[in-house]
Amino acid sequence: MQFTDQEKIAILSLLIEMANADRQIAYEEMITINLICQKMEIDHSSFVVAYDLKCEHAIEVLKNMDDDKKLHLAKMMVEIIDSDNNVDDSEIALLNHACHKIGIDTLL
């Protein structure tokens, strides 16, 4: 799946927010984020931009993606949630919020 640079940064921002939803980023979540960064060819400078990007701005960018990209994003978010084998209510709340705002919920 090919994403634009802007989409990559927005996706990474949302994934970082997802990992930190319970206010602690587990080692397994960091590994999963790093693997996703490698697959998407996200460099360190883009990571820094993504880290500082506000979640709501990232969501605004991601709204404009096509449906296939949105479904791929949903899979990545679930991958982050599942990576530490500890599903927290705050992670589910963020997943539901993001899916609703981006329009993923209507695709499922």
Short mmCIF file of the N, C-alpha and C atoms (twelve columns), coordinates in Angstrom:
data_MODEL
# 
_entry.id   MODEL 
# 
loop_
_atom_site.group_PDB 
_atom_site.id 
_atom_site.type_symbol 
_atom_site.label_atom_id 
_atom_site.label_alt_id 
_atom_site.label_comp_id 
_atom_site.label_asym_id 
_atom_site.label_seq_id 
_atom_site.Cartn_x 
_atom_site.Cartn_y 
_atom_site.Cartn_z 
_atom_site.pdbx_PDB_model_num 
ATOM 1   N N  . MET A 1   0.855   -1.174 0.000  1 
ATOM 2   C CA . MET A 1   0.000   0.000  0.000  1 
ATOM 3   C C  . MET A 1   0.896   1.230  0.000  1 
ATOM 4   N N  . GLN A 2   0.643   2.122  -0.905 1 
ATOM 5   C CA . GLN A 2   1.427   3.348  -1.014 1 
ATOM 6   C C  . GLN A 2   0.663   4.513  -0.381 1 
ATOM 7   N N  . PHE A 3   1.332   5.168  0.549  1 
ATOM 8   C CA . PHE A 3   0.776   6.346  1.211  1 
ATOM 9   C C  . PHE A 3   1.625   7.558  0.845  1 
ATOM 10  N N  . THR A 4   1.004   8.729  0.821  1 
ATOM 11  C CA . THR A 4   1.767   9.960  0.610  1 
ATOM 12  C C  . THR A 4   2.584   10.234 1.868  1 
ATOM 13  N N  . ASP A 5   3.556   11.120 1.763  1 
ATOM 14  C CA . ASP A 5   4.358   11.476 2.931  1 
ATOM 15  C C  . ASP A 5   3.486   12.074 4.031  1 
ATOM 16  N N  . GLN A 6   2.534   12.900 3.648  1 
ATOM 17  C CA . GLN A 6   1.636   13.509 4.630  1 
ATOM 18  C C  . GLN A 6   0.787   12.436 5.328  1 
ATOM 19  N N  . GLU A 7   0.309   11.463 4.568  1 
ATOM 20  C CA . GLU A 7   -0.474  10.381 5.160  1 
ATOM 21  C C  . GLU A 7   0.386   9.538  6.106  1 
ATOM 22  N N  . LYS A 8   1.618   9.264  5.708  1 
ATOM 23  C CA . LYS A 8   2.523   8.481  6.555  1 
ATOM 24  C C  . LYS A 8   2.725   9.159  7.908  1 
ATOM 25  N N  . ILE A 9   2.958   10.450 7.878  1 
ATOM 26  C CA . ILE A 9   3.168   11.196 9.129  1 
ATOM 27  C C  . ILE A 9   1.902   11.169 9.972  1 
ATOM 28  N N  . ALA A 10  0.748   11.364 9.351  1 
ATOM 29  C CA . ALA A 10  -0.522  11.348 10.082 1 
ATOM 30  C C  . ALA A 10  -0.802  9.957  10.658 1 
ATOM 31  N N  . ILE A 11  -0.533  8.917  9.888  1 
ATOM 32  C CA . ILE A 11  -0.728  7.545  10.370 1 
ATOM 33  C C  . ILE A 11  0.164   7.283  11.572 1 
ATOM 34  N N  . LEU A 12  1.428   7.618  11.432 1 
ATOM 35  C CA . LEU A 12  2.368   7.394  12.522 1 
ATOM 36  C C  . LEU A 12  1.958   8.178  13.773 1 
ATOM 37  N N  . SER A 13  1.513   9.399  13.596 1 
ATOM 38  C CA . SER A 13  1.047   10.199 14.723 1 
ATOM 39  C C  . SER A 13  -0.096  9.498  15.451 1 
ATOM 40  N N  . LEU A 14  -1.044  8.983  14.699 1 
ATOM 41  C CA . LEU A 14  -2.185  8.289  15.290 1 
ATOM 42  C C  . LEU A 14  -1.742  6.989  15.974 1 
ATOM 43  N N  . LEU A 15  -0.797  6.276  15.380 1 
ATOM 44  C CA . LEU A 15  -0.317  5.039  15.984 1 
ATOM 45  C C  . LEU A 15  0.440   5.303  17.288 1 
ATOM 46  N N  . ILE A 16  1.207   6.383  17.321 1 
ATOM 47  C CA . ILE A 16  1.895   6.765  18.557 1 
ATOM 48  C C  . ILE A 16  0.867   7.111  19.627 1 
ATOM 49  N N  . GLU A 17  -0.152  7.850  19.245 1 
ATOM 50  C CA . GLU A 17  -1.231  8.200  20.181 1 
ATOM 51  C C  . GLU A 17  -1.925  6.935  20.682 1 
ATOM 52  N N  . MET A 18  -2.123  5.976  19.788 1 
ATOM 53  C CA . MET A 18  -2.760  4.710  20.158 1 
ATOM 54  C C  . MET A 18  -1.902  3.961  21.177 1 
ATOM 55  N N  . ALA A 19  -0.610  3.908  20.934 1 
ATOM 56  C CA . ALA A 19  0.298   3.215  21.854 1 
ATOM 57  C C  . ALA A 19  0.331   3.892  23.219 1 
ATOM 58  N N  . ASN A 20  0.140   5.193  23.232 1 
ATOM 59  C CA . ASN A 20  0.216   5.968  24.473 1 
ATOM 60  C C  . ASN A 20  -1.163  6.231  25.098 1 
ATOM 61  N N  . ALA A 21  -2.206  5.638  24.551 1 
ATOM 62  C CA . ALA A 21  -3.565  5.904  25.034 1 
ATOM 63  C C  . ALA A 21  -3.728  5.564  26.508 1 
ATOM 64  N N  . ASP A 22  -3.038  4.521  26.960 1 
ATOM 65  C CA . ASP A 22  -3.118  4.132  28.365 1 
ATOM 66  C C  . ASP A 22  -2.023  4.796  29.206 1 
ATOM 67  N N  . ARG A 23  -1.381  5.789  28.640 1 
ATOM 68  C CA . ARG A 23  -0.338  6.600  29.282 1 
ATOM 69  C C  . ARG A 23  0.957   5.846  29.563 1 
ATOM 70  N N  . GLN A 24  1.144   4.723  28.862 1 
ATOM 71  C CA . GLN A 24  2.421   4.032  28.940 1 
ATOM 72  C C  . GLN A 24  2.626   3.260  27.639 1 
ATOM 73  N N  . ILE A 25  3.736   3.503  27.005 1 
ATOM 74  C CA . ILE A 25  4.045   2.810  25.764 1 
ATOM 75  C C  . ILE A 25  4.864   1.577  26.117 1 
ATOM 76  N N  . ALA A 26  4.286   0.418  25.860 1 
ATOM 77  C CA . ALA A 26  4.957   -0.845 26.156 1 
ATOM 78  C C  . ALA A 26  6.051   -1.108 25.127 1 
ATOM 79  N N  . TYR A 27  7.028   -1.872 25.532 1 
ATOM 80  C CA . TYR A 27  8.142   -2.250 24.657 1 
ATOM 81  C C  . TYR A 27  7.627   -2.889 23.364 1 
ATOM 82  N N  . GLU A 28  6.627   -3.761 23.489 1 
ATOM 83  C CA . GLU A 28  6.057   -4.442 22.316 1 
ATOM 84  C C  . GLU A 28  5.391   -3.445 21.365 1 
ATOM 85  N N  . GLU A 29  4.791   -2.420 21.920 1 
ATOM 86  C CA . GLU A 29  4.175   -1.388 21.078 1 
ATOM 87  C C  . GLU A 29  5.244   -0.606 20.324 1 
ATOM 88  N N  . MET A 30  6.371   -0.330 20.992 1 
ATOM 89  C CA . MET A 30  7.471   0.371  20.315 1 
ATOM 90  C C  . MET A 30  8.026   -0.469 19.168 1 
ATOM 91  N N  . ILE A 31  8.165   -1.756 19.396 1 
ATOM 92  C CA . ILE A 31  8.662   -2.644 18.346 1 
ATOM 93  C C  . ILE A 31  7.692   -2.656 17.169 1 
ATOM 94  N N  . THR A 32  6.411   -2.750 17.451 1 
ATOM 95  C CA . THR A 32  5.405   -2.765 16.389 1 
ATOM 96  C C  . THR A 32  5.428   -1.463 15.604 1 
ATOM 97  N N  . ILE A 33  5.535   -0.343 16.286 1 
ATOM 98  C CA . ILE A 33  5.626   0.952  15.595 1 
ATOM 99  C C  . ILE A 33  6.874   1.002  14.729 1 
ATOM 100 N N  . ASN A 34  7.998   0.528  15.243 1 
ATOM 101 C CA . ASN A 34  9.238   0.524  14.458 1 
ATOM 102 C C  . ASN A 34  9.109   -0.353 13.220 1 
ATOM 103 N N  . LEU A 35  8.479   -1.502 13.341 1 
ATOM 104 C CA . LEU A 35  8.279   -2.380 12.186 1 
ATOM 105 C C  . LEU A 35  7.387   -1.722 11.137 1 
ATOM 106 N N  . ILE A 36  6.347   -1.055 11.588 1 
ATOM 107 C CA . ILE A 36  5.466   -0.334 10.663 1 
ATOM 108 C C  . ILE A 36  6.242   0.782  9.966  1 
ATOM 109 N N  . CYS A 37  7.072   1.498  10.723 1 
ATOM 110 C CA . CYS A 37  7.900   2.565  10.132 1 
ATOM 111 C C  . CYS A 37  8.821   2.002  9.044  1 
ATOM 112 N N  . GLN A 38  9.398   0.852  9.309  1 
ATOM 113 C CA . GLN A 38  10.275  0.226  8.312  1 
ATOM 114 C C  . GLN A 38  9.492   -0.149 7.059  1 
ATOM 115 N N  . LYS A 39  8.331   -0.773 7.239  1 
ATOM 116 C CA . LYS A 39  7.500   -1.183 6.102  1 
ATOM 117 C C  . LYS A 39  7.068   0.023  5.265  1 
ATOM 118 N N  . MET A 40  6.750   1.124  5.950  1 
ATOM 119 C CA . MET A 40  6.261   2.311  5.254  1 
ATOM 120 C C  . MET A 40  7.391   3.248  4.825  1 
ATOM 121 N N  . GLU A 41  8.627   2.875  5.158  1 
ATOM 122 C CA . GLU A 41  9.804   3.675  4.828  1 
ATOM 123 C C  . GLU A 41  9.715   5.087  5.411  1 
ATOM 124 N N  . ILE A 42  9.410   5.139  6.696  1 
ATOM 125 C CA . ILE A 42  9.335   6.410  7.414  1 
ATOM 126 C C  . ILE A 42  10.685  6.663  8.059  1 
ATOM 127 N N  . ASP A 43  11.271  7.811  7.746  1 
ATOM 128 C CA . ASP A 43  12.591  8.133  8.290  1 
ATOM 129 C C  . ASP A 43  12.461  8.841  9.641  1 
ATOM 130 N N  . HIS A 44  13.619  9.066  10.268 1 
ATOM 131 C CA . HIS A 44  13.645  9.656  11.606 1 
ATOM 132 C C  . HIS A 44  13.042  11.063 11.637 1 
ATOM 133 N N  . SER A 45  13.331  11.867 10.626 1 
ATOM 134 C CA . SER A 45  12.801  13.243 10.641 1 
ATOM 135 C C  . SER A 45  11.272  13.236 10.526 1 
ATOM 136 N N  . SER A 46  10.712  12.315 9.758  1 
ATOM 137 C CA . SER A 46  9.256   12.195 9.669  1 
ATOM 138 C C  . SER A 46  8.680   11.699 10.987 1 
ATOM 139 N N  . PHE A 47  9.424   10.824 11.664 1 
ATOM 140 C CA . PHE A 47  8.995   10.337 12.976 1 
ATOM 141 C C  . PHE A 47  8.880   11.500 13.959 1 
ATOM 142 N N  . VAL A 48  9.864   12.384 13.945 1 
ATOM 143 C CA . VAL A 48  9.859   13.538 14.856 1 
ATOM 144 C C  . VAL A 48  8.652   14.425 14.567 1 
ATOM 145 N N  . VAL A 49  8.359   14.654 13.299 1 
ATOM 146 C CA . VAL A 49  7.191   15.465 12.931 1 
ATOM 147 C C  . VAL A 49  5.913   14.773 13.405 1 
ATOM 148 N N  . ALA A 50  5.825   13.468 13.194 1 
ATOM 149 C CA . ALA A 50  4.636   12.711 13.592 1 
ATOM 150 C C  . ALA A 50  4.434   12.745 15.100 1 
ATOM 151 N N  . TYR A 51  5.525   12.658 15.823 1 
ATOM 152 C CA . TYR A 51  5.462   12.657 17.285 1 
ATOM 153 C C  . TYR A 51  4.859   13.962 17.812 1 
ATOM 154 N N  . ASP A 52  5.151   15.066 17.134 1 
ATOM 155 C CA . ASP A 52  4.666   16.375 17.576 1 
ATOM 156 C C  . ASP A 52  3.300   16.741 17.003 1 
ATOM 157 N N  . LEU A 53  2.808   15.984 16.043 1 
ATOM 158 C CA . LEU A 53  1.537   16.296 15.396 1 
ATOM 159 C C  . LEU A 53  0.375   15.974 16.333 1 
ATOM 160 N N  . LYS A 54  -0.564  16.876 16.420 1 
ATOM 161 C CA . LYS A 54  -1.755  16.668 17.245 1 
ATOM 162 C C  . LYS A 54  -2.639  15.597 16.605 1 
ATOM 163 N N  . CYS A 55  -3.221  14.771 17.433 1 
ATOM 164 C CA . CYS A 55  -4.051  13.661 16.966 1 
ATOM 165 C C  . CYS A 55  -5.202  14.134 16.075 1 
ATOM 166 N N  . GLU A 56  -5.869  15.186 16.473 1 
ATOM 167 C CA . GLU A 56  -7.015  15.668 15.686 1 
ATOM 168 C C  . GLU A 56  -6.586  16.168 14.300 1 
ATOM 169 N N  . HIS A 57  -5.392  16.739 14.203 1 
ATOM 170 C CA . HIS A 57  -4.896  17.158 12.887 1 
ATOM 171 C C  . HIS A 57  -4.605  15.923 12.032 1 
ATOM 172 N N  . ALA A 58  -4.025  14.904 12.636 1 
ATOM 173 C CA . ALA A 58  -3.746  13.662 11.911 1 
ATOM 174 C C  . ALA A 58  -5.051  13.068 11.378 1 
ATOM 175 N N  . ILE A 59  -6.076  13.072 12.205 1 
ATOM 176 C CA . ILE A 59  -7.377  12.538 11.797 1 
ATOM 177 C C  . ILE A 59  -7.928  13.313 10.606 1 
ATOM 178 N N  . GLU A 60  -7.771  14.627 10.605 1 
ATOM 179 C CA . GLU A 60  -8.248  15.442 9.484  1 
ATOM 180 C C  . GLU A 60  -7.556  15.041 8.180  1 
ATOM 181 N N  . VAL A 61  -6.266  14.770 8.241  1 
ATOM 182 C CA . VAL A 61  -5.520  14.334 7.057  1 
ATOM 183 C C  . VAL A 61  -6.020  12.971 6.598  1 
ATOM 184 N N  . LEU A 62  -6.233  12.069 7.540  1 
ATOM 185 C CA . LEU A 62  -6.592  10.689 7.216  1 
ATOM 186 C C  . LEU A 62  -8.016  10.542 6.689  1 
ATOM 187 N N  . LYS A 63  -8.873  11.493 6.961  1 
ATOM 188 C CA . LYS A 63  -10.242 11.477 6.432  1 
ATOM 189 C C  . LYS A 63  -10.266 11.429 4.914  1 
ATOM 190 N N  . ASN A 64  -9.259  12.019 4.280  1 
ATOM 191 C CA . ASN A 64  -9.247  12.164 2.833  1 
ATOM 192 C C  . ASN A 64  -8.656  10.966 2.094  1 
ATOM 193 N N  . MET A 65  -8.222  9.944  2.827  1 
ATOM 194 C CA . MET A 65  -7.659  8.764  2.180  1 
ATOM 195 C C  . MET A 65  -8.776  7.942  1.533  1 
ATOM 196 N N  . ASP A 66  -8.395  7.111  0.554  1 
ATOM 197 C CA . ASP A 66  -9.393  6.229  -0.049 1 
ATOM 198 C C  . ASP A 66  -9.725  5.085  0.916  1 
ATOM 199 N N  . ASP A 67  -10.781 4.359  0.616  1 
ATOM 200 C CA . ASP A 67  -11.295 3.333  1.528  1 
ATOM 201 C C  . ASP A 67  -10.287 2.227  1.810  1 
ATOM 202 N N  . ASP A 68  -9.523  1.795  0.812  1 
ATOM 203 C CA . ASP A 68  -8.529  0.742  1.028  1 
ATOM 204 C C  . ASP A 68  -7.463  1.187  2.026  1 
ATOM 205 N N  . LYS A 69  -7.031  2.419  1.920  1 
ATOM 206 C CA . LYS A 69  -6.039  2.950  2.858  1 
ATOM 207 C C  . LYS A 69  -6.619  3.038  4.266  1 
ATOM 208 N N  . LYS A 70  -7.878  3.445  4.360  1 
ATOM 209 C CA . LYS A 70  -8.530  3.541  5.666  1 
ATOM 210 C C  . LYS A 70  -8.628  2.173  6.333  1 
ATOM 211 N N  . LEU A 71  -8.967  1.141  5.562  1 
ATOM 212 C CA . LEU A 71  -9.044  -0.200 6.118  1 
ATOM 213 C C  . LEU A 71  -7.672  -0.699 6.554  1 
ATOM 214 N N  . HIS A 72  -6.646  -0.359 5.779  1 
ATOM 215 C CA . HIS A 72  -5.274  -0.725 6.151  1 
ATOM 216 C C  . HIS A 72  -4.878  -0.016 7.447  1 
ATOM 217 N N  . LEU A 73  -5.260  1.227  7.591  1 
ATOM 218 C CA . LEU A 73  -4.997  1.973  8.822  1 
ATOM 219 C C  . LEU A 73  -5.675  1.297  10.010 1 
ATOM 220 N N  . ALA A 74  -6.914  0.862  9.849  1 
ATOM 221 C CA . ALA A 74  -7.634  0.188  10.933 1 
ATOM 222 C C  . ALA A 74  -6.866  -1.050 11.396 1 
ATOM 223 N N  . LYS A 75  -6.337  -1.796 10.445 1 
ATOM 224 C CA . LYS A 75  -5.551  -2.986 10.792 1 
ATOM 225 C C  . LYS A 75  -4.301  -2.605 11.576 1 
ATOM 226 N N  . MET A 76  -3.648  -1.514 11.188 1 
ATOM 227 C CA . MET A 76  -2.450  -1.078 11.899 1 
ATOM 228 C C  . MET A 76  -2.785  -0.648 13.329 1 
ATOM 229 N N  . MET A 77  -3.901  0.052  13.506 1 
ATOM 230 C CA . MET A 77  -4.293  0.486  14.847 1 
ATOM 231 C C  . MET A 77  -4.565  -0.715 15.744 1 
ATOM 232 N N  . VAL A 78  -5.251  -1.720 15.218 1 
ATOM 233 C CA . VAL A 78  -5.530  -2.929 15.988 1 
ATOM 234 C C  . VAL A 78  -4.229  -3.671 16.285 1 
ATOM 235 N N  . GLU A 79  -3.310  -3.656 15.347 1 
ATOM 236 C CA . GLU A 79  -2.005  -4.293 15.558 1 
ATOM 237 C C  . GLU A 79  -1.278  -3.663 16.755 1 
ATOM 238 N N  . ILE A 80  -1.359  -2.340 16.870 1 
ATOM 239 C CA . ILE A 80  -0.743  -1.653 18.008 1 
ATOM 240 C C  . ILE A 80  -1.441  -2.058 19.307 1 
ATOM 241 N N  . ILE A 81  -2.761  -2.064 19.297 1 
ATOM 242 C CA . ILE A 81  -3.524  -2.426 20.502 1 
ATOM 243 C C  . ILE A 81  -3.180  -3.841 20.952 1 
ATOM 244 N N  . ASP A 82  -3.099  -4.760 20.018 1 
ATOM 245 C CA . ASP A 82  -2.855  -6.167 20.349 1 
ATOM 246 C C  . ASP A 82  -1.404  -6.478 20.687 1 
ATOM 247 N N  . SER A 83  -0.487  -5.608 20.335 1 
ATOM 248 C CA . SER A 83  0.934   -5.935 20.421 1 
ATOM 249 C C  . SER A 83  1.417   -6.233 21.840 1 
ATOM 250 N N  . ASP A 84  0.853   -5.599 22.846 1 
ATOM 251 C CA . ASP A 84  1.330   -5.830 24.219 1 
ATOM 252 C C  . ASP A 84  0.428   -6.782 25.012 1 
ATOM 253 N N  . ASN A 85  -0.544  -7.388 24.329 1 
ATOM 254 C CA . ASN A 85  -1.460  -8.343 24.967 1 
ATOM 255 C C  . ASN A 85  -2.208  -7.747 26.161 1 
ATOM 256 N N  . ASN A 86  -2.393  -6.429 26.141 1 
ATOM 257 C CA . ASN A 86  -3.108  -5.749 27.218 1 
ATOM 258 C C  . ASN A 86  -4.009  -4.688 26.593 1 
ATOM 259 N N  . VAL A 87  -5.249  -5.063 26.331 1 
ATOM 260 C CA . VAL A 87  -6.186  -4.135 25.709 1 
ATOM 261 C C  . VAL A 87  -6.804  -3.262 26.800 1 
ATOM 262 N N  . ASP A 88  -6.561  -1.963 26.688 1 
ATOM 263 C CA . ASP A 88  -7.041  -1.002 27.675 1 
ATOM 264 C C  . ASP A 88  -8.279  -0.286 27.131 1 
ATOM 265 N N  . ASP A 89  -9.185  0.091  28.027 1 
ATOM 266 C CA . ASP A 89  -10.399 0.808  27.615 1 
ATOM 267 C C  . ASP A 89  -10.075 2.094  26.859 1 
ATOM 268 N N  . SER A 90  -8.995  2.774  27.252 1 
ATOM 269 C CA . SER A 90  -8.627  4.022  26.581 1 
ATOM 270 C C  . SER A 90  -8.178  3.770  25.137 1 
ATOM 271 N N  . GLU A 91  -7.577  2.609  24.894 1 
ATOM 272 C CA . GLU A 91  -7.183  2.262  23.523 1 
ATOM 273 C C  . GLU A 91  -8.419  2.001  22.663 1 
ATOM 274 N N  . ILE A 92  -9.373  1.300  23.226 1 
ATOM 275 C CA . ILE A 92  -10.625 1.027  22.499 1 
ATOM 276 C C  . ILE A 92  -11.380 2.322  22.239 1 
ATOM 277 N N  . ALA A 93  -11.396 3.211  23.224 1 
ATOM 278 C CA . ALA A 93  -12.081 4.497  23.056 1 
ATOM 279 C C  . ALA A 93  -11.433 5.305  21.925 1 
ATOM 280 N N  . LEU A 94  -10.098 5.339  21.893 1 
ATOM 281 C CA . LEU A 94  -9.404  6.062  20.822 1 
ATOM 282 C C  . LEU A 94  -9.645  5.398  19.474 1 
ATOM 283 N N  . LEU A 95  -9.633  4.073  19.429 1 
ATOM 284 C CA . LEU A 95  -9.912  3.351  18.189 1 
ATOM 285 C C  . LEU A 95  -11.301 3.713  17.668 1 
ATOM 286 N N  . ASN A 96  -12.295 3.672  18.538 1 
ATOM 287 C CA . ASN A 96  -13.666 4.013  18.141 1 
ATOM 288 C C  . ASN A 96  -13.768 5.459  17.669 1 
ATOM 289 N N  . HIS A 97  -13.141 6.369  18.399 1 
ATOM 290 C CA . HIS A 97  -13.153 7.788  18.035 1 
ATOM 291 C C  . HIS A 97  -12.519 7.999  16.662 1 
ATOM 292 N N  . ALA A 98  -11.329 7.442  16.473 1 
ATOM 293 C CA . ALA A 98  -10.610 7.626  15.208 1 
ATOM 294 C C  . ALA A 98  -11.384 6.999  14.045 1 
ATOM 295 N N  . CYS A 99  -11.892 5.785  14.250 1 
ATOM 296 C CA . CYS A 99  -12.642 5.119  13.174 1 
ATOM 297 C C  . CYS A 99  -13.886 5.911  12.788 1 
ATOM 298 N N  . HIS A 100 -14.559 6.468  13.777 1 
ATOM 299 C CA . HIS A 100 -15.747 7.272  13.489 1 
ATOM 300 C C  . HIS A 100 -15.378 8.556  12.739 1 
ATOM 301 N N  . LYS A 101 -14.372 9.282  13.236 1 
ATOM 302 C CA . LYS A 101 -13.987 10.558 12.632 1 
ATOM 303 C C  . LYS A 101 -13.414 10.384 11.221 1 
ATOM 304 N N  . ILE A 102 -12.648 9.311  11.014 1 
ATOM 305 C CA . ILE A 102 -12.030 9.077  9.699  1 
ATOM 306 C C  . ILE A 102 -13.015 8.469  8.722  1 
ATOM 307 N N  . GLY A 103 -14.041 7.824  9.245  1 
ATOM 308 C CA . GLY A 103 -15.034 7.200  8.383  1 
ATOM 309 C C  . GLY A 103 -14.791 5.710  8.167  1 
ATOM 310 N N  . ILE A 104 -13.965 5.124  8.986  1 
ATOM 311 C CA . ILE A 104 -13.676 3.702  8.859  1 
ATOM 312 C C  . ILE A 104 -14.875 2.878  9.326  1 
ATOM 313 N N  . ASP A 105 -15.577 3.365  10.326 1 
ATOM 314 C CA . ASP A 105 -16.698 2.611  10.889 1 
ATOM 315 C C  . ASP A 105 -17.775 2.321  9.855  1 
ATOM 316 N N  . THR A 106 -17.938 3.164  8.883  1 
ATOM 317 C CA . THR A 106 -18.947 2.939  7.844  1 
ATOM 318 C C  . THR A 106 -18.480 1.886  6.833  1 
ATOM 319 N N  . LEU A 107 -17.185 1.571  6.832  1 
ATOM 320 C CA . LEU A 107 -16.637 0.584  5.898  1 
ATOM 321 C C  . LEU A 107 -16.689 -0.827 6.460  1 
ATOM 322 N N  . LEU A 108 -16.833 -0.932 7.775  1 
ATOM 323 C CA . LEU A 108 -16.767 -2.255 8.414  1 
ATOM 324 C C  . LEU A 108 -18.119 -2.915 8.499  1 
# 
